[in-house]
Short mmCIF file of C-alpha atoms and ligand atoms in Angstrom, two decimals:
data_model
loop_
_atom_site.label_atom_id
_atom_site.label_comp_id
_atom_site.label_asym_id
_atom_site.label_seq_id
_atom_site.Cartn_x
_atom_site.Cartn_y
_atom_site.Cartn_z
CA MET L 1 46.25 -140.09 -156.91
CA ARG L 2 49.47 -139.82 -154.95
CA LEU L 3 52.19 -142.17 -153.81
CA ILE L 4 52.34 -142.89 -150.07
CA GLU L 5 55.04 -145.24 -148.80
CA GLY L 6 55.07 -147.29 -151.98
CA VAL L 7 51.29 -147.45 -152.45
CA MET L 8 49.11 -145.25 -154.68
CA TYR L 9 46.17 -143.57 -152.94
CA ARG L 10 43.15 -141.81 -154.38
CA ASN L 11 42.51 -138.50 -152.53
CA TYR L 12 38.96 -139.32 -151.60
CA ALA L 13 37.31 -138.92 -148.21
CA PRO L 14 33.77 -140.36 -148.32
CA PRO L 15 31.10 -137.83 -147.32
CA LYS L 16 29.07 -138.44 -144.14
CA GLY L 17 26.31 -140.97 -144.76
CA ALA L 18 28.04 -142.69 -147.69
CA ASP L 19 27.18 -146.40 -148.12
CA PRO L 20 30.38 -148.32 -147.32
CA ASP L 21 29.29 -151.22 -149.54
CA ARG L 22 29.42 -149.00 -152.62
CA ILE L 23 32.88 -147.58 -151.96
CA THR L 24 36.02 -149.01 -153.51
CA PHE L 25 38.68 -149.22 -150.81
CA VAL L 26 41.06 -151.47 -152.73
CA MET L 27 41.46 -151.24 -156.51
CA VAL L 28 43.65 -152.50 -159.33
CA ASP L 29 45.35 -150.21 -161.83
CA GLU L 30 44.77 -152.28 -164.95
CA ASP L 31 47.61 -150.55 -166.81
CA LYS L 32 50.13 -151.67 -164.19
CA CYS L 33 48.80 -155.20 -163.67
CA GLN L 34 51.06 -157.83 -165.24
CA GLY L 35 48.64 -160.70 -164.79
CA CYS L 36 50.92 -162.66 -162.49
CA GLY L 37 48.06 -163.91 -160.30
CA ALA L 38 49.83 -163.37 -156.96
CA CYS L 39 46.79 -161.44 -155.75
CA ASP L 40 44.23 -164.16 -156.35
CA GLU L 41 46.50 -166.70 -154.66
CA VAL L 42 46.30 -164.71 -151.41
CA CYS L 43 42.68 -163.56 -151.66
CA ALA L 44 40.43 -165.85 -149.63
CA THR L 45 37.13 -164.78 -151.14
CA GLY L 46 37.94 -164.78 -154.84
CA ALA L 47 36.88 -161.15 -155.16
CA ILE L 48 39.92 -160.36 -157.32
CA GLN L 49 39.75 -162.16 -160.65
CA SER L 50 41.27 -162.28 -164.09
CA ILE L 51 39.08 -160.35 -166.48
CA ASN L 52 40.62 -160.96 -169.91
CA ASP L 53 42.98 -163.02 -172.04
CA ASP L 54 46.04 -161.24 -170.70
CA GLY L 55 45.13 -162.16 -167.14
CA ILE L 56 44.60 -158.57 -166.12
CA HIS L 57 42.97 -158.63 -162.69
CA ARG L 58 40.15 -156.62 -161.19
CA ILE L 59 38.12 -156.65 -157.99
CA VAL L 60 34.78 -157.60 -159.48
CA ASP L 61 32.64 -155.75 -156.94
CA PRO L 62 33.27 -154.09 -153.54
CA VAL L 63 30.48 -156.25 -152.12
CA ALA L 64 32.59 -159.42 -152.48
CA CYS L 65 35.79 -157.78 -151.20
CA MET L 66 36.61 -157.67 -147.48
CA ASN L 67 39.00 -154.72 -147.96
CA CYS L 68 41.75 -156.63 -146.21
CA GLY L 69 44.42 -155.45 -148.65
CA GLN L 70 46.26 -158.77 -148.73
CA CYS L 71 46.25 -158.56 -152.53
CA LEU L 72 47.76 -155.08 -152.29
CA THR L 73 50.61 -156.09 -150.00
CA ASN L 74 51.44 -159.11 -152.16
CA CYS L 75 51.32 -157.54 -155.64
CA PRO L 76 54.92 -157.51 -156.90
CA TYR L 77 54.14 -154.72 -159.38
CA GLY L 78 52.54 -152.17 -157.07
CA ALA L 79 49.45 -152.38 -159.27
CA ILE L 80 46.95 -152.30 -156.42
CA SER L 81 46.04 -149.00 -154.79
CA GLU L 82 43.80 -147.61 -152.08
CA GLY L 83 40.58 -145.86 -152.99
CA VAL L 84 39.99 -143.87 -149.79
CA SER L 85 42.29 -141.42 -148.02
CA PHE L 86 41.36 -138.89 -145.34
CA VAL L 87 44.86 -137.35 -145.32
CA ASP L 88 43.93 -133.99 -146.90
CA GLU L 89 40.79 -133.61 -144.80
CA LEU L 90 42.80 -134.45 -141.67
CA PHE L 91 45.49 -131.83 -142.47
CA GLU L 92 42.66 -129.26 -142.76
CA LYS L 93 41.14 -130.29 -139.41
CA LEU L 94 44.53 -130.14 -137.69
CA LYS L 95 44.89 -126.51 -138.88
CA ASP L 96 41.38 -125.49 -137.81
CA PRO L 97 41.41 -123.88 -134.32
CA ASP L 98 37.71 -124.74 -133.82
CA THR L 99 38.21 -128.47 -134.23
CA VAL L 100 39.45 -130.67 -131.39
CA VAL L 101 41.30 -133.49 -133.14
CA VAL L 102 41.67 -136.75 -131.22
CA SER L 103 44.18 -139.48 -132.09
CA MET L 104 43.24 -143.15 -131.73
CA PRO L 105 46.19 -145.35 -132.83
CA ALA L 106 45.80 -149.15 -132.86
CA PRO L 107 48.33 -151.42 -131.14
CA SER L 108 50.04 -152.61 -134.35
CA VAL L 109 50.78 -149.11 -135.67
CA ARG L 110 53.57 -148.77 -133.10
CA TYR L 111 55.23 -151.96 -134.40
CA GLY L 112 55.17 -150.86 -138.05
CA LEU L 113 55.56 -147.08 -138.17
CA GLY L 114 59.31 -147.10 -137.39
CA GLU L 115 59.98 -149.14 -140.54
CA CYS L 116 59.03 -146.10 -142.64
CA PHE L 117 61.84 -144.19 -140.93
CA GLY L 118 64.53 -146.82 -141.42
CA ALA L 119 64.04 -148.90 -138.25
CA ALA L 120 64.33 -152.69 -138.30
CA THR L 121 61.14 -154.70 -138.97
CA GLY L 122 58.84 -154.69 -135.95
CA THR L 123 60.70 -152.05 -133.92
CA TYR L 124 58.46 -150.70 -131.12
CA VAL L 125 58.09 -146.91 -131.49
CA GLY L 126 55.08 -146.22 -129.22
CA GLY L 127 56.66 -143.29 -127.38
CA LYS L 128 57.83 -141.60 -130.56
CA MET L 129 54.43 -142.21 -132.17
CA HIS L 130 52.68 -140.35 -129.33
CA ALA L 131 55.22 -137.51 -129.59
CA ALA L 132 54.74 -137.30 -133.36
CA LEU L 133 50.94 -137.14 -133.00
CA ARG L 134 51.34 -134.25 -130.53
CA LYS L 135 53.71 -132.46 -132.94
CA LEU L 136 51.25 -132.95 -135.81
CA GLY L 137 48.75 -130.94 -133.75
CA PHE L 138 46.39 -133.58 -132.37
CA ASN L 139 44.68 -132.05 -129.31
CA TYR L 140 44.24 -135.29 -127.37
CA ILE L 141 46.59 -138.22 -127.65
CA TRP L 142 44.15 -140.95 -126.77
CA ASP L 143 44.89 -144.52 -127.65
CA THR L 144 42.97 -147.46 -129.09
CA GLU L 145 44.97 -149.68 -126.72
CA PHE L 146 42.93 -148.31 -123.80
CA ALA L 147 39.81 -149.42 -125.67
CA ALA L 148 41.41 -152.83 -126.24
CA ASP L 149 41.53 -153.24 -122.45
CA LEU L 150 37.90 -152.16 -122.34
CA THR L 151 37.03 -154.65 -125.09
CA ILE L 152 38.50 -157.43 -122.95
CA MET L 153 36.30 -156.41 -120.03
CA GLU L 154 33.18 -156.34 -122.23
CA GLU L 155 33.91 -159.34 -124.45
CA GLY L 156 35.26 -161.46 -121.58
CA THR L 157 32.16 -160.68 -119.53
CA GLU L 158 29.93 -161.50 -122.50
CA LEU L 159 31.67 -164.88 -122.87
CA ILE L 160 31.19 -165.67 -119.18
CA HIS L 161 27.49 -164.72 -119.50
CA ARG L 162 27.04 -166.89 -122.59
CA VAL L 163 28.68 -169.88 -120.92
CA LYS L 164 26.48 -169.48 -117.85
CA GLU L 165 23.21 -169.09 -119.76
CA GLN L 166 23.56 -172.34 -121.76
CA GLY L 167 20.51 -174.55 -121.32
CA GLN L 168 18.29 -171.58 -120.50
CA LYS L 169 15.58 -170.27 -122.76
CA ASP L 170 16.86 -167.60 -125.23
CA ALA L 171 20.48 -168.46 -124.44
CA ARG L 172 22.89 -166.87 -126.90
CA PRO L 173 24.80 -169.57 -128.80
CA LEU L 174 28.35 -170.80 -128.32
CA PRO L 175 31.01 -170.59 -129.60
CA GLN L 176 31.38 -166.86 -129.29
CA PHE L 177 33.42 -165.33 -132.11
CA THR L 178 35.59 -162.26 -131.53
CA SER L 179 34.46 -159.11 -133.31
CA CYS L 180 37.61 -156.96 -133.45
CA CYS L 181 38.64 -157.63 -137.06
CA PRO L 182 36.57 -155.68 -139.64
CA GLY L 183 37.55 -157.94 -142.55
CA TRP L 184 36.28 -160.95 -140.62
CA ILE L 185 33.07 -159.19 -139.57
CA LYS L 186 32.18 -158.20 -143.13
CA PHE L 187 33.09 -161.76 -144.20
CA ALA L 188 30.69 -163.24 -141.63
CA GLU L 189 27.93 -160.81 -142.65
CA THR L 190 28.41 -161.63 -146.33
CA TYR L 191 29.32 -165.32 -146.47
CA TYR L 192 28.07 -166.73 -143.13
CA PRO L 193 25.15 -164.49 -142.07
CA ASP L 194 23.53 -167.45 -140.26
CA LEU L 195 26.39 -167.27 -137.75
CA MET L 196 25.75 -163.62 -136.80
CA PRO L 197 24.24 -164.67 -133.42
CA ASN L 198 27.63 -166.22 -132.59
CA LEU L 199 29.48 -162.94 -133.14
CA SER L 200 30.24 -161.06 -129.95
CA SER L 201 28.00 -158.01 -129.79
CA CYS L 202 31.02 -156.00 -128.63
CA LYS L 203 32.23 -153.32 -130.97
CA SER L 204 35.90 -153.49 -131.88
CA PRO L 205 38.30 -151.37 -129.77
CA ILE L 206 38.07 -148.46 -132.22
CA GLY L 207 34.30 -148.85 -132.33
CA MET L 208 34.30 -148.38 -128.55
CA LEU L 209 36.82 -145.56 -128.38
CA GLY L 210 35.03 -143.37 -130.95
CA PRO L 211 31.81 -142.90 -128.93
CA LEU L 212 33.73 -142.71 -125.64
CA CYS L 213 35.78 -139.75 -126.94
CA LYS L 214 32.60 -137.82 -127.73
CA THR L 215 30.86 -138.67 -124.42
CA TYR L 216 33.19 -139.61 -121.57
CA GLY L 217 36.26 -137.89 -123.03
CA ALA L 218 34.27 -134.75 -123.82
CA LYS L 219 32.97 -134.68 -120.25
CA GLU L 220 36.37 -135.30 -118.63
CA THR L 221 38.03 -132.53 -120.65
CA GLY L 222 35.11 -130.07 -120.76
CA THR L 223 35.04 -130.17 -124.56
CA SER L 224 31.92 -129.75 -126.67
CA PRO L 225 31.42 -133.12 -128.44
CA LYS L 226 30.33 -131.21 -131.55
CA LYS L 227 33.89 -129.95 -131.97
CA ILE L 228 35.57 -133.31 -131.59
CA TYR L 229 37.01 -134.96 -134.72
CA THR L 230 38.09 -138.54 -134.01
CA VAL L 231 40.87 -140.10 -136.07
CA SER L 232 41.25 -143.86 -136.13
CA ILE L 233 44.88 -144.78 -137.00
CA MET L 234 45.07 -148.39 -138.09
CA PRO L 235 47.36 -151.05 -139.62
CA CYS L 236 44.39 -151.88 -141.80
CA ILE L 237 42.38 -150.89 -144.87
CA ALA L 238 39.16 -152.65 -143.78
CA LYS L 239 38.98 -150.31 -140.77
CA LYS L 240 38.16 -147.52 -143.25
CA TYR L 241 35.00 -149.45 -144.08
CA GLU L 242 34.21 -149.98 -140.40
CA GLY L 243 34.76 -146.29 -139.64
CA ILE L 244 31.91 -145.20 -141.91
CA ARG L 245 29.39 -147.89 -140.91
CA PRO L 246 26.14 -145.92 -140.55
CA GLU L 247 25.21 -147.72 -137.32
CA LEU L 248 28.29 -146.39 -135.50
CA THR L 249 26.69 -143.16 -134.30
CA ASP L 250 25.91 -143.98 -130.67
CA SER L 251 27.57 -140.81 -129.37
CA GLY L 252 24.90 -138.81 -131.21
CA PHE L 253 27.51 -137.92 -133.87
CA SER L 254 29.59 -140.01 -136.23
CA ASP L 255 31.65 -141.98 -133.71
CA ILE L 256 34.69 -142.21 -136.02
CA ASP L 257 35.30 -139.22 -138.29
CA ALA L 258 38.36 -140.35 -140.20
CA THR L 259 40.47 -143.46 -140.60
CA ILE L 260 44.06 -143.51 -141.83
CA ASN L 261 46.60 -146.31 -141.79
CA THR L 262 50.23 -146.67 -140.71
CA ARG L 263 51.56 -145.73 -144.15
CA GLU L 264 49.47 -142.55 -144.24
CA LEU L 265 50.59 -141.56 -140.74
CA ALA L 266 54.23 -141.95 -141.82
CA TYR L 267 53.47 -139.81 -144.87
CA MET L 268 51.90 -137.07 -142.71
CA ILE L 269 54.85 -137.06 -140.30
CA LYS L 270 57.25 -136.73 -143.23
CA ALA L 271 55.10 -134.07 -144.95
CA ALA L 272 55.06 -132.02 -141.73
CA GLY L 273 58.86 -132.12 -141.62
CA ILE L 274 58.99 -133.85 -138.23
CA ASP L 275 62.33 -135.50 -137.40
CA PHE L 276 60.75 -138.73 -136.20
CA ASN L 277 63.92 -140.57 -135.21
CA ASN L 278 65.03 -137.82 -132.83
CA LEU L 279 61.69 -137.38 -131.05
CA PRO L 280 61.66 -138.04 -127.30
CA ASP L 281 59.38 -140.84 -126.04
CA GLU L 282 56.08 -139.37 -124.82
CA ASP L 283 53.06 -140.81 -123.02
CA PRO L 284 49.47 -140.61 -124.23
CA ASP L 285 46.99 -138.32 -122.43
CA PRO L 286 45.28 -139.75 -119.33
CA VAL L 287 41.75 -141.22 -119.00
CA LEU L 288 41.54 -142.70 -122.50
CA GLY L 289 45.25 -143.24 -123.06
CA GLU L 290 46.65 -145.71 -120.56
CA SER L 291 46.95 -149.38 -121.53
CA THR L 292 48.42 -152.77 -120.61
CA GLY L 293 50.39 -155.59 -122.19
CA ALA L 294 47.08 -157.40 -122.74
CA ALA L 295 46.01 -154.54 -125.01
CA THR L 296 49.17 -154.44 -127.08
CA ILE L 297 49.05 -158.16 -127.94
CA PHE L 298 45.76 -157.52 -129.80
CA GLY L 299 48.07 -156.89 -132.75
CA ASN L 300 49.04 -160.55 -132.99
CA SER L 301 46.93 -163.49 -134.06
CA GLY L 302 45.93 -165.16 -130.79
CA GLY L 303 46.39 -161.92 -128.87
CA VAL L 304 42.75 -161.11 -128.24
CA MET L 305 42.31 -164.69 -127.09
CA GLU L 306 45.27 -164.54 -124.70
CA ALA L 307 44.19 -161.17 -123.31
CA ALA L 308 40.61 -162.43 -122.80
CA LEU L 309 41.89 -165.56 -121.06
CA ARG L 310 43.97 -163.42 -118.67
CA LEU L 311 40.61 -162.00 -117.53
CA ALA L 312 38.36 -165.07 -117.86
CA TYR L 313 40.77 -167.26 -115.88
CA GLU L 314 40.67 -164.93 -112.87
CA GLU L 315 36.92 -164.26 -113.13
CA LEU L 316 35.96 -167.93 -113.43
CA SER L 317 38.42 -169.41 -110.95
CA GLY L 318 38.52 -166.61 -108.38
CA GLU L 319 42.29 -167.12 -108.37
CA LYS L 320 45.15 -164.95 -109.59
CA LEU L 321 46.81 -165.99 -112.83
CA LYS L 322 50.46 -166.06 -111.83
CA ASN L 323 52.05 -166.20 -115.25
CA PRO L 324 50.03 -164.13 -117.73
CA GLU L 325 51.69 -165.75 -120.74
CA ILE L 326 49.29 -168.25 -122.31
CA LYS L 327 51.60 -169.23 -125.13
CA VAL L 328 49.50 -172.11 -126.52
CA VAL L 329 47.10 -169.70 -128.22
CA ARG L 330 49.82 -167.63 -129.92
CA THR L 331 49.33 -168.16 -133.63
CA HIS L 332 51.71 -167.57 -136.48
CA GLU L 333 49.60 -169.09 -139.22
CA GLY L 334 46.76 -171.55 -139.70
CA ILE L 335 44.43 -172.75 -136.96
CA ASN L 336 45.45 -173.20 -133.35
CA THR L 337 43.28 -174.92 -130.75
CA ALA L 338 43.74 -175.36 -127.01
CA ASP L 339 42.03 -176.62 -123.88
CA ILE L 340 42.56 -174.15 -121.05
CA LYS L 341 42.09 -175.71 -117.63
CA VAL L 342 40.51 -173.22 -115.26
CA PRO L 343 40.44 -174.21 -111.56
CA ASN L 344 37.00 -174.25 -109.90
CA PHE L 345 35.42 -174.12 -113.34
CA GLY L 346 36.58 -176.74 -115.84
CA VAL L 347 37.96 -176.58 -119.34
CA VAL L 348 37.60 -173.61 -121.68
CA LYS L 349 37.97 -174.78 -125.28
CA VAL L 350 39.33 -172.19 -127.65
CA ALA L 351 40.39 -171.86 -131.28
CA VAL L 352 42.35 -169.16 -133.10
CA ALA L 353 42.35 -168.79 -136.88
CA SER L 354 44.64 -166.63 -138.96
CA GLY L 355 43.30 -165.94 -142.45
CA LEU L 356 39.76 -166.23 -143.84
CA LYS L 357 40.31 -169.61 -145.51
CA ASN L 358 41.01 -171.01 -142.05
CA ALA L 359 38.12 -169.04 -140.58
CA ALA L 360 35.79 -170.69 -143.08
CA LYS L 361 36.81 -174.14 -141.82
CA LEU L 362 35.80 -173.18 -138.28
CA CYS L 363 32.60 -171.53 -139.57
CA ASP L 364 31.62 -174.70 -141.43
CA GLU L 365 32.06 -176.66 -138.20
CA VAL L 366 29.82 -174.25 -136.30
CA ARG L 367 27.26 -174.32 -139.11
CA ALA L 368 27.20 -178.15 -138.93
CA GLY L 369 26.67 -177.98 -135.15
CA LYS L 370 29.97 -179.78 -134.61
CA SER L 371 32.10 -177.05 -133.08
CA PRO L 372 33.41 -178.03 -129.64
CA TYR L 373 34.71 -174.54 -128.80
CA HIS L 374 33.56 -171.86 -126.39
CA PHE L 375 35.51 -169.01 -127.89
CA ILE L 376 37.00 -168.48 -131.36
CA GLU L 377 39.29 -165.66 -132.42
CA ILE L 378 39.54 -164.80 -136.10
CA MET L 379 42.02 -162.46 -137.76
CA THR L 380 41.87 -161.89 -141.52
CA CYS L 381 45.54 -161.04 -142.03
CA PRO L 382 48.33 -163.62 -141.71
CA GLY L 383 49.67 -163.50 -138.16
CA GLY L 384 47.22 -160.75 -137.19
CA CYS L 385 47.03 -156.95 -137.48
CA VAL L 386 50.81 -156.55 -137.38
CA ASN L 387 50.69 -157.74 -140.98
CA GLY L 388 47.59 -155.75 -141.84
CA GLY L 389 46.97 -154.38 -145.31
CA GLY L 390 47.75 -150.84 -144.07
CA GLN L 391 51.19 -151.59 -142.65
CA PRO L 392 54.46 -150.66 -144.36
CA LEU L 393 55.12 -153.07 -147.20
CA ASP L 394 57.58 -155.91 -146.95
CA PRO L 395 60.47 -154.70 -149.11
CA GLU L 396 61.14 -158.31 -150.11
CA ILE L 397 57.85 -158.55 -151.96
CA GLN L 398 58.77 -155.82 -154.35
CA ALA L 399 62.45 -156.73 -154.39
CA SER L 400 64.01 -156.74 -157.80
CA LEU L 401 64.96 -160.41 -157.72
CA PHE L 402 61.41 -161.49 -157.18
CA ARG L 403 60.11 -159.08 -159.78
CA SER L 404 62.55 -160.27 -162.37
CA THR L 405 61.59 -163.90 -161.76
CA VAL L 406 57.97 -163.04 -162.31
CA ALA L 407 58.82 -160.98 -165.35
CA GLN L 408 60.76 -163.87 -166.84
CA ILE L 409 57.85 -166.20 -166.43
CA ASN L 410 55.55 -163.65 -167.96
CA LYS L 411 57.89 -163.27 -170.90
CA ARG L 412 57.91 -167.01 -171.46
CA PHE L 413 54.18 -167.04 -171.22
CA ARG L 414 53.84 -164.30 -173.80
CA VAL L 415 56.24 -166.04 -176.20
CA ARG L 416 54.21 -169.21 -176.02
CA LYS L 417 51.06 -167.26 -176.43
CA ILE L 418 52.24 -165.83 -179.72
CA LYS L 419 53.25 -169.26 -180.97
CA ALA L 420 49.99 -170.85 -179.97
CA MET R 1 32.23 -163.88 -173.28
CA LYS R 2 35.93 -163.34 -172.97
CA MET R 3 38.03 -166.34 -172.11
CA LYS R 4 39.35 -166.40 -168.56
CA ARG R 5 43.09 -166.48 -168.34
CA ARG R 6 43.16 -169.96 -166.89
CA SER R 7 41.00 -171.48 -169.58
CA PHE R 8 43.03 -169.64 -172.17
CA LEU R 9 46.19 -171.15 -170.76
CA LYS R 10 44.68 -174.56 -170.84
CA ALA R 11 43.86 -174.03 -174.47
CA CYS R 12 47.50 -173.16 -175.07
CA GLY R 13 48.65 -176.30 -173.34
CA VAL R 14 50.94 -174.52 -170.90
CA MET R 15 48.55 -174.65 -167.97
CA THR R 16 50.51 -177.14 -165.89
CA GLY R 17 53.90 -175.52 -166.27
CA TYR R 18 52.62 -172.08 -165.61
CA ALA R 19 50.42 -173.06 -162.70
CA VAL R 20 53.32 -174.76 -160.94
CA LEU R 21 55.59 -171.78 -161.44
CA SER R 22 53.00 -169.21 -160.43
CA MET R 23 51.98 -171.26 -157.40
CA ASN R 24 55.58 -171.47 -156.27
CA ILE R 25 55.96 -167.76 -156.61
CA ALA R 26 52.87 -167.07 -154.53
CA THR R 27 54.01 -169.59 -151.92
CA GLU R 28 57.44 -168.02 -151.86
CA ALA R 29 55.89 -164.60 -151.38
CA ILE R 30 53.66 -165.84 -148.58
CA ALA R 31 56.62 -167.54 -146.89
CA SER R 32 58.55 -164.31 -146.97
CA VAL R 33 55.56 -162.48 -145.51
CA MET R 34 55.31 -165.05 -142.72
CA SER R 35 58.93 -164.62 -141.66
CA PHE R 36 58.36 -160.88 -141.81
CA VAL R 37 55.29 -161.26 -139.61
CA GLY R 38 57.25 -163.37 -137.15
CA LEU R 39 59.57 -160.43 -136.55
CA ARG R 40 56.72 -158.05 -135.81
CA GLN R 41 54.97 -160.63 -133.61
CA LYS R 42 58.13 -161.17 -131.56
CA SER R 43 58.42 -157.47 -130.93
CA VAL R 44 54.79 -157.31 -129.72
CA TYR R 45 55.35 -160.09 -127.17
CA ALA R 46 58.60 -158.48 -126.05
CA ALA R 47 56.81 -155.18 -125.35
CA ASP R 48 54.05 -157.01 -123.42
CA ALA R 49 56.74 -158.58 -121.21
CA ASN R 50 58.71 -155.33 -120.77
CA SER R 51 57.66 -153.63 -117.55
CA LYS R 52 59.27 -150.38 -118.70
CA ILE R 53 56.76 -150.20 -121.55
CA TYR R 54 53.71 -151.82 -119.92
CA LYS R 55 53.45 -151.62 -116.16
CA TYR R 56 50.44 -153.96 -116.14
CA ARG R 57 49.81 -157.05 -118.24
CA LYS R 58 46.12 -157.69 -117.54
CA SER R 59 43.30 -155.43 -118.71
CA GLN R 60 41.56 -155.64 -115.35
CA ASN R 61 44.65 -154.09 -113.71
CA ASN R 62 44.62 -150.92 -115.84
CA PRO R 63 43.84 -148.09 -113.37
CA MET R 64 41.83 -146.23 -116.03
CA ILE R 65 39.68 -149.35 -116.47
CA ALA R 66 39.04 -149.34 -112.71
CA LYS R 67 38.12 -145.64 -112.97
CA ILE R 68 35.63 -146.02 -115.82
CA TYR R 69 33.88 -149.01 -114.13
CA ASN R 70 33.98 -147.51 -110.62
CA LYS R 71 30.71 -148.59 -109.00
CA LYS R 72 30.17 -145.23 -107.26
CA ASN R 73 30.96 -142.59 -109.83
CA GLY R 74 32.44 -144.34 -112.88
CA PHE R 75 31.13 -143.45 -116.35
CA LEU R 76 30.23 -147.14 -116.82
CA HIS R 77 29.27 -147.65 -113.16
CA ASP R 78 26.84 -150.47 -113.98
CA GLY R 79 29.83 -152.58 -115.05
CA PRO R 80 30.88 -154.49 -118.17
CA CYS R 81 27.88 -155.44 -120.36
CA GLY R 82 25.77 -153.08 -118.26
CA HIS R 83 23.14 -150.67 -119.54
CA LYS R 84 25.49 -147.86 -120.58
CA SER R 85 27.88 -150.35 -122.19
CA HIS R 86 25.08 -151.74 -124.30
CA GLU R 87 24.17 -148.25 -125.42
CA LEU R 88 27.69 -147.17 -126.41
CA LEU R 89 29.95 -150.20 -126.75
CA HIS R 90 27.83 -152.95 -128.28
CA THR R 91 26.42 -153.24 -131.79
CA HIS R 92 24.41 -155.41 -134.17
CA TYR R 93 25.32 -156.98 -137.50
CA ILE R 94 23.80 -156.71 -140.96
CA ASP R 95 23.08 -159.60 -143.30
CA ARG R 96 24.93 -158.73 -146.51
CA SER R 97 24.40 -162.06 -148.28
CA ALA R 98 21.68 -160.79 -150.64
CA LYS R 99 24.19 -158.44 -152.27
CA LEU R 100 26.50 -161.38 -152.84
CA SER R 101 23.71 -163.57 -154.22
CA ALA R 102 22.86 -160.82 -156.68
CA LEU R 103 26.46 -160.90 -157.94
CA LYS R 104 26.42 -164.68 -158.18
CA GLY R 105 23.19 -164.37 -160.13
CA LYS R 106 25.10 -162.32 -162.68
CA GLY R 107 27.45 -165.25 -163.17
CA TYR R 108 30.34 -164.29 -160.90
CA LYS R 109 31.97 -167.06 -158.91
CA PHE R 110 33.43 -166.69 -155.42
CA ASN R 111 35.11 -169.08 -153.03
CA PHE R 112 32.32 -169.48 -150.46
S1 SF4 K 501 49.35 -159.35 -158.13
FE1 SF4 K 501 49.34 -157.35 -159.11
S2 SF4 K 501 50.28 -157.67 -161.13
FE2 SF4 K 501 49.76 -159.69 -160.30
S3 SF4 K 501 47.71 -160.11 -161.20
FE3 SF4 K 501 47.37 -159.17 -159.19
S4 SF4 K 501 47.17 -156.98 -159.61
FE4 SF4 K 501 48.06 -157.92 -161.43
S1 SF4 K 502 41.24 -156.68 -150.37
FE1 SF4 K 502 41.24 -158.76 -149.54
S2 SF4 K 502 39.21 -159.57 -150.06
FE2 SF4 K 502 39.53 -157.75 -151.32
S3 SF4 K 502 40.35 -158.53 -153.25
FE3 SF4 K 502 42.12 -157.99 -151.95
S4 SF4 K 502 42.67 -159.87 -150.85
FE4 SF4 K 502 40.60 -160.18 -151.72
#
């Protein structure tokens, strides 16, 4: 175990072919747990439960846990740790001259990473992030944001196809659910498997970028795909589960070799002695690096929806969308619904849910055949990936004032317990 | 079987008081996370609207997207949701509910 940006990590990189359902990505240190219950208040599934008289909590089985890490980011005692870390393996690969290491950072990483180096919450550090990846020794600075643009093309086209095929034999059902969030996807597979036909068949952005690096990217750069080691850099813990899904091998190799999160990237930059704050802003490498504003808003709840609508509007109406800002779908918390009027087409009905408890409400509607929507976006984390379980922790959560309040209550509880 | 914390508390008669306090604490924590999230979200929308950071705001205007879907010589020349896309960029899902049912069979309770 080692401490990385306030969170304990087990040094464990799952071997190739490991079953992701049997791996513990999020775990409770029962010696540190104070039984305050903050974790089970935020866990949608109930996977984290009290196991004894003292209220000590445990994740009962990885099968029930979506690996979202919301319990981890909300534990005031730092009692929850990560069970998987590719950091050591990645340092080895970066040193190896025979390995071509490719970076694939998600949109949200660039809005969180700066916080680990003293920047204000949310500061955009995309240019410095690319420079730091180059300094760490990554051979190609490719970017998951490019694949987010690609996801919009694929998922938007799929939606248009689904809308058009309604009424035909073998039509795929509506609403179409987005498939970018790995916590949500595992949730659907586990708790709502009957809705799998409603999930977009599109891989998530990282699921698309992995195989493209080892096919298209390899071709464009004249690199042997065998030598390529792809590193998914995410604001998320559940992406570690997605990265080792056995079906993600369409390049002929494992599409995603390693997954780290924002905290681990900050740790690596610090461990390498890189002066992050004084780095110049640098661009990613071409072909699989360039991206748009539509790609960066994937980090927010409602972002995939807005980005998809920027495409669908133009495709369906044949007209240019003058103002790309579709603010009605921007979601801070809860469920957000909107009717988008598209000229020459009609109304596109959409819903955005932040958090799995809200997702379940929309799922129940679909299950009952009562869902009026064409397209539904779900994000597991509150407000979207920017608040993912792999982002730098909110210092407020572990602030001493809050901790002492909890401790006081616990003390009272223990006193009463003795009297009882 | 060991008593769950909540039933234990009930037995002690402090359930209500504790539940209210602990609920407030969790709500307080979530509220603080939401304001925190608001800051990060604002920054994302600001970058999207900043032409110095993102020259284009629509995926279909990304020149590298045009290159990969180029009808003549693009890597995905048969277009979005085309043959090559289906091979590399689309996937299928796996029913994991049996594993959950097995856990429920052992007496565990979950929210859905
Ligand atoms: S939030 Fe942390 S200390 Fe509180 S019950 Fe959960 S694991 Fe234990
Ligand atoms: S990681 Fe998410 S699903 Fe798993 S126990 Fe924690 S909050 Fe619940």
